[in-house]
mmCIF file of C-alpha atoms and ligand atoms in Angstrom:
data_model
loop_
_atom_site.group_PDB
_atom_site.id
_atom_site.type_symbol
_atom_site.label_atom_id
_atom_site.label_comp_id
_atom_site.label_asym_id
_atom_site.label_seq_id
_atom_site.Cartn_x
_atom_site.Cartn_y
_atom_site.Cartn_z
ATOM 1 C CA UNK A 1 -28.624 -11.013 -9.856
ATOM 2 C CA UNK A 2 -26.121 -11.112 -6.972
ATOM 3 C CA UNK A 3 -25.408 -14.780 -7.778
ATOM 4 C CA UNK A 4 -24.644 -13.866 -11.373
ATOM 5 C CA UNK A 5 -22.329 -11.049 -10.336
ATOM 6 C CA UNK A 6 -20.453 -13.157 -7.786
ATOM 7 C CA UNK A 7 -19.992 -15.838 -10.399
ATOM 8 C CA UNK A 8 -18.760 -13.366 -12.965
ATOM 9 C CA UNK A 9 -16.297 -11.932 -10.477
ATOM 10 C CA UNK A 10 -14.920 -15.356 -9.625
ATOM 11 C CA UNK A 11 -14.980 -16.977 -13.079
ATOM 12 C CA UNK A 12 -14.116 -14.024 -15.300
ATOM 13 C CA UNK A 13 -12.494 -11.569 -12.893
ATOM 14 C CA UNK A 14 -14.595 -8.884 -14.428
ATOM 15 C CA UNK A 15 -17.513 -6.526 -13.712
ATOM 16 C CA UNK A 16 -18.777 -3.325 -15.302
ATOM 17 C CA UNK A 17 -19.070 -0.045 -13.436
ATOM 18 C CA UNK A 18 -22.862 -0.503 -13.143
ATOM 19 C CA UNK A 19 -22.426 -4.079 -11.924
ATOM 20 C CA UNK A 20 -20.005 -2.997 -9.205
ATOM 21 C CA UNK A 21 -22.330 -0.263 -7.968
ATOM 22 C CA UNK A 22 -25.287 -2.660 -7.999
ATOM 23 C CA UNK A 23 -23.222 -5.241 -6.136
ATOM 24 C CA UNK A 24 -22.178 -2.757 -3.445
ATOM 25 C CA UNK A 25 -25.747 -1.517 -2.972
ATOM 26 C CA UNK A 26 -27.142 -5.031 -2.542
ATOM 27 C CA UNK A 27 -24.391 -6.645 -0.480
ATOM 28 C CA UNK A 28 -25.882 -8.576 2.463
ATOM 29 C CA UNK A 29 -23.763 -10.197 5.203
ATOM 30 C CA UNK A 30 -24.226 -13.579 3.487
ATOM 31 C CA UNK A 31 -22.996 -12.348 0.120
ATOM 32 C CA UNK A 32 -20.164 -10.579 1.843
ATOM 33 C CA UNK A 33 -19.020 -13.831 3.430
ATOM 34 C CA UNK A 34 -19.128 -15.541 0.029
ATOM 35 C CA UNK A 35 -17.223 -12.663 -1.534
ATOM 36 C CA UNK A 36 -14.429 -13.020 1.042
ATOM 37 C CA UNK A 37 -14.282 -16.798 0.585
ATOM 38 C CA UNK A 38 -13.980 -16.441 -3.196
ATOM 39 C CA UNK A 39 -11.259 -13.816 -2.743
ATOM 40 C CA UNK A 40 -9.300 -16.210 -0.521
ATOM 41 C CA UNK A 41 -9.740 -19.035 -3.054
ATOM 42 C CA UNK A 42 -8.474 -16.769 -5.813
ATOM 43 C CA UNK A 43 -5.426 -15.618 -3.910
ATOM 44 C CA UNK A 44 -4.544 -19.266 -3.228
ATOM 45 C CA UNK A 45 -4.461 -20.009 -6.971
ATOM 46 C CA UNK A 46 -1.539 -17.638 -7.394
ATOM 47 C CA UNK A 47 0.226 -17.489 -4.034
ATOM 48 C CA UNK A 48 -1.121 -20.442 -2.092
ATOM 49 C CA UNK A 49 -1.085 -19.748 1.647
ATOM 50 C CA UNK A 50 1.975 -17.489 1.651
ATOM 51 C CA UNK A 51 1.934 -14.149 3.404
ATOM 52 C CA UNK A 52 4.886 -12.020 2.304
ATOM 53 C CA UNK A 53 6.790 -9.900 4.823
ATOM 54 C CA UNK A 54 8.207 -6.501 3.791
ATOM 55 C CA UNK A 55 10.261 -4.503 6.277
ATOM 56 C CA UNK A 56 9.123 -0.862 6.247
ATOM 57 C CA UNK A 57 11.649 1.930 6.831
ATOM 58 C CA UNK A 58 10.046 5.382 7.216
ATOM 59 C CA UNK A 59 13.146 7.481 6.627
ATOM 60 C CA UNK A 60 11.787 11.048 6.485
ATOM 61 C CA UNK A 61 8.514 12.695 7.489
ATOM 62 C CA UNK A 62 9.216 15.967 5.672
ATOM 63 C CA UNK A 63 6.676 16.489 2.912
ATOM 64 C CA UNK A 64 6.336 19.293 0.387
ATOM 65 C CA UNK A 65 2.741 18.325 -0.391
ATOM 66 C CA UNK A 66 -0.364 19.395 1.467
ATOM 67 C CA UNK A 67 -2.853 16.541 1.007
ATOM 68 C CA UNK A 68 -5.922 17.382 3.067
ATOM 69 C CA UNK A 69 -6.084 13.971 4.771
ATOM 70 C CA UNK A 70 -2.471 13.469 5.757
ATOM 71 C CA UNK A 71 -0.979 14.224 9.178
ATOM 72 C CA UNK A 72 2.420 14.852 7.571
ATOM 73 C CA UNK A 73 1.139 17.600 5.237
ATOM 74 C CA UNK A 74 3.420 20.602 5.108
ATOM 75 C CA UNK A 75 0.828 22.874 6.735
ATOM 76 C CA UNK A 76 0.811 20.820 9.932
ATOM 77 C CA UNK A 77 3.209 22.692 12.231
ATOM 78 C CA UNK A 78 2.791 20.207 15.079
ATOM 79 C CA UNK A 79 4.823 17.457 13.462
ATOM 80 C CA UNK A 80 8.328 17.039 14.783
ATOM 81 C CA UNK A 81 10.142 16.517 11.508
ATOM 82 C CA UNK A 82 13.012 14.065 11.138
ATOM 83 C CA UNK A 83 15.297 12.602 8.528
ATOM 84 C CA UNK A 84 17.292 9.424 8.970
ATOM 85 C CA UNK A 85 20.877 9.498 7.776
ATOM 86 C CA UNK A 86 22.109 7.083 5.158
ATOM 87 C CA UNK A 87 23.836 5.061 7.841
ATOM 88 C CA UNK A 88 20.664 4.960 10.017
ATOM 89 C CA UNK A 89 18.777 3.599 7.006
ATOM 90 C CA UNK A 90 21.436 0.958 6.429
ATOM 91 C CA UNK A 91 21.261 -0.038 10.092
ATOM 92 C CA UNK A 92 17.486 -0.536 9.778
ATOM 93 C CA UNK A 93 17.980 -2.681 6.696
ATOM 94 C CA UNK A 94 20.640 -4.705 8.492
ATOM 95 C CA UNK A 95 18.376 -5.267 11.465
ATOM 96 C CA UNK A 96 15.648 -6.430 9.092
ATOM 97 C CA UNK A 97 18.058 -8.637 7.192
ATOM 98 C CA UNK A 98 19.137 -10.284 10.448
ATOM 99 C CA UNK A 99 15.484 -10.900 11.288
ATOM 100 C CA UNK A 100 15.222 -12.723 7.963
ATOM 101 C CA UNK A 101 13.545 -10.115 5.749
ATOM 102 C CA UNK A 102 14.565 -10.038 2.095
ATOM 103 C CA UNK A 103 12.246 -7.248 1.028
ATOM 104 C CA UNK A 104 12.514 -3.635 2.181
ATOM 105 C CA UNK A 105 10.235 -0.689 1.576
ATOM 106 C CA UNK A 106 11.802 2.745 1.923
ATOM 107 C CA UNK A 107 9.055 5.285 2.485
ATOM 108 C CA UNK A 108 9.029 9.042 3.121
ATOM 109 C CA UNK A 109 7.031 12.187 2.491
ATOM 110 C CA UNK A 110 7.895 14.072 -0.676
ATOM 111 C CA UNK A 111 11.255 15.245 0.632
ATOM 112 C CA UNK A 112 13.519 16.648 -2.065
ATOM 113 C CA UNK A 113 16.501 16.804 0.291
ATOM 114 C CA UNK A 114 16.719 13.158 -0.652
ATOM 115 C CA UNK A 115 18.117 13.972 -4.067
ATOM 116 C CA UNK A 116 18.628 11.556 -6.925
ATOM 117 C CA UNK A 117 22.283 11.275 -5.960
ATOM 118 C CA UNK A 118 21.535 10.508 -2.313
ATOM 119 C CA UNK A 119 18.796 7.999 -3.155
ATOM 120 C CA UNK A 120 21.111 6.227 -5.619
ATOM 121 C CA UNK A 121 23.734 6.013 -2.927
ATOM 122 C CA UNK A 122 21.256 4.547 -0.402
ATOM 123 C CA UNK A 123 19.882 1.974 -2.852
ATOM 124 C CA UNK A 124 23.362 1.005 -4.056
ATOM 125 C CA UNK A 125 24.633 0.525 -0.502
ATOM 126 C CA UNK A 126 21.694 -1.658 0.516
ATOM 127 C CA UNK A 127 21.968 -3.703 -2.684
ATOM 128 C CA UNK A 128 25.696 -4.239 -2.332
ATOM 129 C CA UNK A 129 25.375 -5.358 1.287
ATOM 130 C CA UNK A 130 22.249 -7.429 0.781
ATOM 131 C CA UNK A 131 22.203 -8.490 -2.868
ATOM 132 C CA UNK A 132 19.449 -11.029 -2.315
ATOM 133 C CA UNK A 133 16.986 -8.447 -0.969
ATOM 134 C CA UNK A 134 14.391 -6.549 -3.016
ATOM 135 C CA UNK A 135 14.067 -2.782 -2.610
ATOM 136 C CA UNK A 136 10.817 -0.873 -2.972
ATOM 137 C CA UNK A 137 10.652 2.914 -2.958
ATOM 138 C CA UNK A 138 7.588 4.839 -1.804
ATOM 139 C CA UNK A 139 8.640 8.486 -1.991
ATOM 140 C CA UNK A 140 6.033 10.134 -4.186
ATOM 141 C CA UNK A 141 6.118 11.913 -7.493
ATOM 142 C CA UNK A 142 9.499 12.496 -9.150
ATOM 143 C CA UNK A 143 10.713 13.021 -12.707
ATOM 144 C CA UNK A 144 10.983 10.260 -15.269
ATOM 145 C CA UNK A 145 14.765 10.723 -15.244
ATOM 146 C CA UNK A 146 14.800 10.180 -11.461
ATOM 147 C CA UNK A 147 12.675 7.041 -11.733
ATOM 148 C CA UNK A 148 14.974 5.664 -14.469
ATOM 149 C CA UNK A 149 18.151 6.428 -12.539
ATOM 150 C CA UNK A 150 16.840 4.717 -9.399
ATOM 151 C CA UNK A 151 15.724 1.700 -11.410
ATOM 152 C CA UNK A 152 19.181 1.475 -12.971
ATOM 153 C CA UNK A 153 20.681 1.700 -9.471
ATOM 154 C CA UNK A 154 18.860 -1.516 -8.554
ATOM 155 C CA UNK A 155 15.446 -0.517 -7.173
ATOM 156 C CA UNK A 156 12.989 -3.306 -7.878
ATOM 157 C CA UNK A 157 9.604 -1.826 -7.070
ATOM 158 C CA UNK A 158 7.762 1.461 -6.563
ATOM 159 C CA UNK A 159 4.621 2.214 -4.557
ATOM 160 C CA UNK A 160 2.542 5.227 -5.537
ATOM 161 C CA UNK A 161 -1.087 4.961 -4.550
ATOM 162 C CA UNK A 162 -3.395 6.720 -6.980
ATOM 163 C CA UNK A 163 -5.412 7.653 -3.805
ATOM 164 C CA UNK A 164 -8.676 7.996 -5.774
ATOM 165 C CA UNK A 165 -9.391 7.471 -9.463
ATOM 166 C CA UNK A 166 -11.974 10.239 -9.511
ATOM 167 C CA UNK A 167 -10.399 13.382 -10.952
ATOM 168 C CA UNK A 168 -12.736 15.724 -9.081
ATOM 169 C CA UNK A 169 -12.266 13.958 -5.743
ATOM 170 C CA UNK A 170 -8.500 13.799 -6.324
ATOM 171 C CA UNK A 171 -8.315 17.506 -7.052
ATOM 172 C CA UNK A 172 -10.385 18.429 -4.011
ATOM 173 C CA UNK A 173 -7.966 16.556 -1.713
ATOM 174 C CA UNK A 174 -4.592 17.470 -3.248
ATOM 175 C CA UNK A 175 -4.048 21.228 -3.534
ATOM 176 C CA UNK A 176 -1.439 22.075 -6.144
ATOM 177 C CA UNK A 177 -1.192 18.511 -7.438
ATOM 178 C CA UNK A 178 -2.333 17.167 -10.790
ATOM 179 C CA UNK A 179 -4.392 14.011 -11.255
ATOM 180 C CA UNK A 180 -2.964 13.537 -14.755
ATOM 181 C CA UNK A 181 0.582 13.779 -13.461
ATOM 182 C CA UNK A 182 -0.040 11.162 -10.795
ATOM 183 C CA UNK A 183 -1.518 8.728 -13.297
ATOM 184 C CA UNK A 184 1.274 9.422 -15.763
ATOM 185 C CA UNK A 185 3.866 8.648 -13.034
ATOM 186 C CA UNK A 186 2.275 5.205 -12.628
ATOM 187 C CA UNK A 187 2.495 4.535 -16.371
ATOM 188 C CA UNK A 188 6.085 5.764 -16.537
ATOM 189 C CA UNK A 189 7.087 3.525 -13.614
ATOM 190 C CA UNK A 190 5.481 0.548 -15.328
ATOM 191 C CA UNK A 191 7.148 1.286 -18.658
ATOM 192 C CA UNK A 192 10.547 1.535 -16.988
ATOM 193 C CA UNK A 193 10.110 -1.993 -15.657
ATOM 194 C CA UNK A 194 9.384 -1.499 -11.966
ATOM 195 C CA UNK A 195 6.948 -3.782 -10.188
ATOM 196 C CA UNK A 196 4.396 -1.094 -9.420
ATOM 197 C CA UNK A 197 1.975 -0.605 -6.552
ATOM 198 C CA UNK A 198 -1.159 1.550 -6.811
ATOM 199 C CA UNK A 199 -4.115 1.805 -4.449
ATOM 200 C CA UNK A 200 -6.630 4.005 -2.723
ATOM 201 C CA UNK A 201 -8.274 4.983 0.530
ATOM 202 C CA UNK A 202 -11.810 3.965 1.481
ATOM 203 C CA UNK A 203 -14.159 6.380 3.252
ATOM 204 C CA UNK A 204 -12.811 9.665 1.911
ATOM 205 C CA UNK A 205 -15.268 12.547 2.378
ATOM 206 C CA UNK A 206 -17.612 12.674 -0.595
ATOM 207 C CA UNK A 207 -16.576 9.234 -1.878
ATOM 208 C CA UNK A 208 -19.511 7.296 -3.372
ATOM 209 C CA UNK A 209 -19.975 3.735 -4.607
ATOM 210 C CA UNK A 210 -19.451 5.119 -8.083
ATOM 211 C CA UNK A 211 -16.048 6.486 -7.072
ATOM 212 C CA UNK A 212 -15.081 3.154 -5.533
ATOM 213 C CA UNK A 213 -16.156 1.361 -8.718
ATOM 214 C CA UNK A 214 -13.880 3.728 -10.655
ATOM 215 C CA UNK A 215 -10.996 2.846 -8.321
ATOM 216 C CA UNK A 216 -11.489 -0.870 -8.880
ATOM 217 C CA UNK A 217 -11.769 -0.512 -12.653
ATOM 218 C CA UNK A 218 -8.743 1.755 -12.760
ATOM 219 C CA UNK A 219 -6.757 -0.974 -10.979
ATOM 220 C CA UNK A 220 -8.058 -3.636 -13.325
ATOM 221 C CA UNK A 221 -6.927 -1.611 -16.308
ATOM 222 C CA UNK A 222 -3.516 -0.622 -14.904
ATOM 223 C CA UNK A 223 -2.891 -4.163 -13.651
ATOM 224 C CA UNK A 224 -0.269 -3.188 -11.068
ATOM 225 C CA UNK A 225 1.773 -5.867 -9.339
ATOM 226 C CA UNK A 226 0.794 -4.511 -5.907
ATOM 227 C CA UNK A 227 -2.402 -2.954 -4.580
ATOM 228 C CA UNK A 228 -2.624 -1.104 -1.259
ATOM 229 C CA UNK A 229 -6.110 -0.371 0.030
ATOM 230 C CA UNK A 230 -6.757 1.102 3.461
ATOM 231 C CA UNK A 231 -9.426 3.016 5.366
ATOM 232 C CA UNK A 232 -9.094 6.791 5.562
ATOM 233 C CA UNK A 233 -8.557 7.747 9.224
ATOM 234 C CA UNK A 234 -9.166 11.430 10.017
ATOM 235 C CA UNK A 235 -6.251 13.220 11.690
ATOM 236 C CA UNK A 236 -7.088 15.957 14.198
ATOM 237 C CA UNK A 237 -4.494 18.388 12.849
ATOM 238 C CA UNK A 238 -5.753 18.358 9.272
ATOM 239 C CA UNK A 239 -8.685 20.094 7.537
ATOM 240 C CA UNK A 240 -10.505 16.731 7.465
ATOM 241 C CA UNK A 241 -10.507 16.329 11.249
ATOM 242 C CA UNK A 242 -14.322 16.317 11.420
ATOM 243 C CA UNK A 243 -14.707 13.743 8.640
ATOM 244 C CA UNK A 244 -16.211 10.338 9.400
ATOM 245 C CA UNK A 245 -13.494 8.163 7.859
ATOM 246 C CA UNK A 246 -13.566 4.661 6.433
ATOM 247 C CA UNK A 247 -14.652 1.444 8.144
ATOM 248 C CA UNK A 248 -12.917 -1.897 8.348
ATOM 249 C CA UNK A 249 -15.953 -3.575 6.815
ATOM 250 C CA UNK A 250 -16.092 -1.332 3.745
ATOM 251 C CA UNK A 251 -12.344 -1.688 3.257
ATOM 252 C CA UNK A 252 -12.550 -5.487 3.456
ATOM 253 C CA UNK A 253 -15.135 -5.467 0.678
ATOM 254 C CA UNK A 254 -12.794 -3.371 -1.492
ATOM 255 C CA UNK A 255 -9.838 -5.668 -0.768
ATOM 256 C CA UNK A 256 -11.876 -8.725 -1.741
ATOM 257 C CA UNK A 257 -13.187 -7.114 -4.914
ATOM 258 C CA UNK A 258 -9.716 -5.926 -5.913
ATOM 259 C CA UNK A 259 -8.442 -9.480 -5.362
ATOM 260 C CA UNK A 260 -11.122 -10.851 -7.687
ATOM 261 C CA UNK A 261 -10.632 -8.175 -10.365
ATOM 262 C CA UNK A 262 -6.798 -8.319 -10.258
ATOM 263 C CA UNK A 263 -6.322 -11.919 -9.083
ATOM 264 C CA UNK A 264 -2.508 -12.050 -9.178
ATOM 265 C CA UNK A 265 -1.839 -8.844 -7.178
ATOM 266 C CA UNK A 266 0.248 -8.664 -4.015
ATOM 267 C CA UNK A 267 -1.964 -6.884 -1.492
ATOM 268 C CA UNK A 268 -0.985 -5.712 1.986
ATOM 269 C CA UNK A 269 -3.101 -6.056 5.086
ATOM 270 C CA UNK A 270 -2.437 -2.413 5.938
ATOM 271 C CA UNK A 271 -1.385 -0.850 9.229
ATOM 272 C CA UNK A 272 -4.445 1.420 8.954
ATOM 273 C CA UNK A 273 -6.622 -1.720 9.199
ATOM 274 C CA UNK A 274 -4.743 -2.815 12.310
ATOM 275 C CA UNK A 275 -5.196 0.668 13.749
ATOM 276 C CA UNK A 276 -9.000 0.707 13.400
ATOM 277 C CA UNK A 277 -9.435 -2.852 14.633
ATOM 278 C CA UNK A 278 -6.989 -4.960 16.661
ATOM 279 C CA UNK A 279 -7.682 -7.877 14.309
ATOM 280 C CA UNK A 280 -8.105 -5.740 11.190
ATOM 281 C CA UNK A 281 -5.029 -7.172 9.476
ATOM 282 C CA UNK A 282 -6.140 -10.755 10.089
ATOM 283 C CA UNK A 283 -9.530 -9.867 8.644
ATOM 284 C CA UNK A 284 -7.781 -8.409 5.578
ATOM 285 C CA UNK A 285 -5.849 -11.667 5.109
ATOM 286 C CA UNK A 286 -9.177 -13.502 5.245
ATOM 287 C CA UNK A 287 -10.570 -11.171 2.563
ATOM 288 C CA UNK A 288 -7.780 -11.734 0.042
ATOM 289 C CA UNK A 289 -4.717 -9.756 1.228
ATOM 290 C CA UNK A 290 -1.348 -11.560 1.248
ATOM 291 C CA UNK A 291 1.362 -9.126 2.398
ATOM 292 C CA UNK A 292 2.254 -7.576 5.762
ATOM 293 C CA UNK A 293 4.664 -4.732 6.367
ATOM 294 C CA UNK A 294 6.369 -4.888 9.775
ATOM 295 C CA UNK A 295 7.848 -1.578 10.874
ATOM 296 C CA UNK A 296 11.662 -1.397 10.856
ATOM 297 C CA UNK A 297 11.957 2.323 11.565
ATOM 298 C CA UNK A 298 13.999 3.187 14.663
ATOM 299 C CA UNK A 299 11.595 3.253 17.667
ATOM 300 C CA UNK A 300 12.570 6.871 18.470
ATOM 301 C CA UNK A 301 11.066 8.195 15.201
ATOM 302 C CA UNK A 302 8.073 5.905 14.799
ATOM 303 C CA UNK A 303 5.553 8.123 16.534
ATOM 304 C CA UNK A 304 6.601 11.010 14.340
ATOM 305 C CA UNK A 305 5.530 9.251 11.159
ATOM 306 C CA UNK A 306 1.852 9.816 11.870
ATOM 307 C CA UNK A 307 -0.099 9.875 8.600
ATOM 308 C CA UNK A 308 -3.048 9.365 10.952
ATOM 309 C CA UNK A 309 -3.285 9.105 14.763
ATOM 310 C CA UNK A 310 -3.069 6.093 17.081
ATOM 311 C CA UNK A 311 -1.001 4.227 14.505
ATOM 312 C CA UNK A 312 -0.033 0.809 15.827
ATOM 313 C CA UNK A 313 3.495 -0.592 16.315
ATOM 314 C CA UNK A 314 4.952 2.808 17.174
ATOM 315 C CA UNK A 315 6.480 1.685 20.432
ATOM 316 C CA UNK A 316 7.755 -1.684 19.333
ATOM 317 C CA UNK A 317 11.177 -3.034 18.513
ATOM 318 C CA UNK A 318 11.573 -4.617 15.076
ATOM 319 C CA UNK A 319 11.829 -8.092 16.547
ATOM 320 C CA UNK A 320 8.585 -7.551 18.452
ATOM 321 C CA UNK A 321 6.752 -6.747 15.200
ATOM 322 C CA UNK A 322 8.129 -9.842 13.575
ATOM 323 C CA UNK A 323 6.956 -12.178 16.345
ATOM 324 C CA UNK A 324 3.603 -10.448 16.636
ATOM 325 C CA UNK A 325 2.909 -10.656 12.896
ATOM 326 C CA UNK A 326 4.059 -14.254 12.658
ATOM 327 C CA UNK A 327 1.617 -15.256 15.360
ATOM 328 C CA UNK A 328 -1.193 -13.442 13.612
ATOM 329 C CA UNK A 329 -0.403 -14.998 10.229
ATOM 330 C CA UNK A 330 -0.219 -18.520 11.576
ATOM 331 C CA UNK A 331 -3.352 -18.073 13.681
ATOM 332 C CA UNK A 332 -5.180 -16.983 10.517
ATOM 333 C CA UNK A 333 -4.189 -20.227 8.795
ATOM 334 C CA UNK A 334 -1.448 -18.833 6.527
ATOM 335 C CA UNK A 335 2.301 -19.331 6.113
ATOM 336 C CA UNK A 336 5.091 -16.818 6.604
ATOM 337 C CA UNK A 337 7.159 -16.075 3.529
ATOM 338 C CA UNK A 338 10.401 -14.208 4.108
ATOM 339 C CA UNK A 339 11.772 -14.266 0.540
ATOM 340 C CA UNK A 340 11.916 -11.264 -1.827
ATOM 341 C CA UNK A 341 8.298 -12.005 -2.680
ATOM 342 C CA UNK A 342 8.273 -10.994 -6.318
ATOM 343 C CA UNK A 343 5.038 -10.841 -8.247
ATOM 344 C CA UNK A 344 4.176 -14.204 -9.806
ATOM 345 C CA UNK A 345 4.597 -12.822 -13.357
ATOM 346 C CA UNK A 346 8.230 -11.879 -12.646
ATOM 347 C CA UNK A 347 10.266 -14.819 -13.875
ATOM 348 C CA UNK A 348 13.805 -13.684 -13.281
ATOM 349 C CA UNK A 349 14.076 -10.673 -10.977
ATOM 350 C CA UNK A 350 16.757 -8.101 -11.858
HETATM 351 N N1 LIG B 1 -5.614 7.798 6.781
HETATM 352 C C1 LIG B 1 -5.322 6.668 6.105
HETATM 353 N N2 LIG B 1 -4.362 6.584 5.169
HETATM 354 C C2 LIG B 1 -3.637 7.693 4.921
HETATM 355 N N3 LIG B 1 -2.626 7.918 4.055
HETATM 356 C C3 LIG B 1 -2.227 9.202 4.185
HETATM 357 N N4 LIG B 1 -2.954 9.813 5.140
HETATM 358 C C4 LIG B 1 -3.856 8.900 5.607
HETATM 359 C C5 LIG B 1 -4.896 8.923 6.573
HETATM 360 N N5 LIG B 1 -5.177 10.033 7.270
HETATM 361 C C6 LIG B 1 -2.165 6.916 3.092
HETATM 362 C C7 LIG B 1 -2.138 7.464 1.664
HETATM 363 C C8 LIG B 1 -0.686 7.354 1.280
HETATM 364 C C9 LIG B 1 -0.178 6.275 2.200
HETATM 365 C C10 LIG B 1 1.295 6.288 2.426
HETATM 366 O O1 LIG B 1 -0.862 6.506 3.400
HETATM 367 O O2 LIG B 1 -2.931 6.612 0.838
HETATM 368 O O3 LIG B 1 -0.477 7.023 -0.072
HETATM 369 FE FE1 LIG B 2 0.560 13.773 0.920
HETATM 370 FE FE2 LIG B 2 1.618 13.110 3.100
HETATM 371 S S1 LIG B 2 1.066 15.177 2.558
HETATM 372 S S2 LIG B 2 0.803 11.759 1.619
#
């Protein structure tokens, strides 16, 4: 049976919910190795050996949401909150540009001080100074009008992880938030024309194989351009401090399966993987991931952007991250790609 399922994954990029659960229950180390190898083969069909670099700028850690897992939740009084100014953000982008990056991700908590007007101004400034760079926003749920205005201002991509495709699990982790609204944001972003990123955490409390199968099938159906999958890491100042959290191994299996079910996706080897295991990101690349996101935030604020604890790269200069990641990519047998790194279906970027 496992042979049949592996074959179906590789040849047809398809499995049913029952098949996925069966596969996860019967996965031996040998099948796991074959799964990873097939994921790597598949990624090569679309992106060869390239690993895309995206400079990450964490510009505000204020958040109006209260997600149970997140260290930046509004109920955590121990976070020293910060906001970068527009000119700080531009300086980060410039530093990244000088290091060769042509793709920037601007990420923050859900901070409504960054109004539509201010965000338009930031995106317009970066685009006018660096017209050959792609901009990705990762700033949470906003109105359709906001998403349209930012797209018209030149934003290329938007990351909004669905976090979990199970309505009941979603609702238990996100007080005051609506599962339907989150999913509808993803559809709106897609309809507007953004390259969209979705994704989920592995090892959430109460998460079963059935839930994970739902996550994978949700991704297959949405067919986002980007997929971020990382282990949940409990944070000691959140209600989930006693939770067990996700493992590198389980996350690798999800990365490989997502690669096979959505073969053309751009998938990061996440910082959370590097945090749990010093070679976690390399392992992710060898399980089908093909993006890395070096930190470009100013060193003085990096420690304050703690979604979870012991996050790596918090003390490093931008240039240090670049060299470190390049070594890791090359040592894993891949090639560094500094271009915008559009999805392979995008023929002529905006
Ligand atoms: N562990 C791992 N990932 C987390 N995120 C938030 N909190 C944690 C945590 N404790 C992830 C969420 C969010 C992304 C920016 O970081 O999936 O979408
Ligand atoms: Fe929701 Fe930070 S409080 S991701």
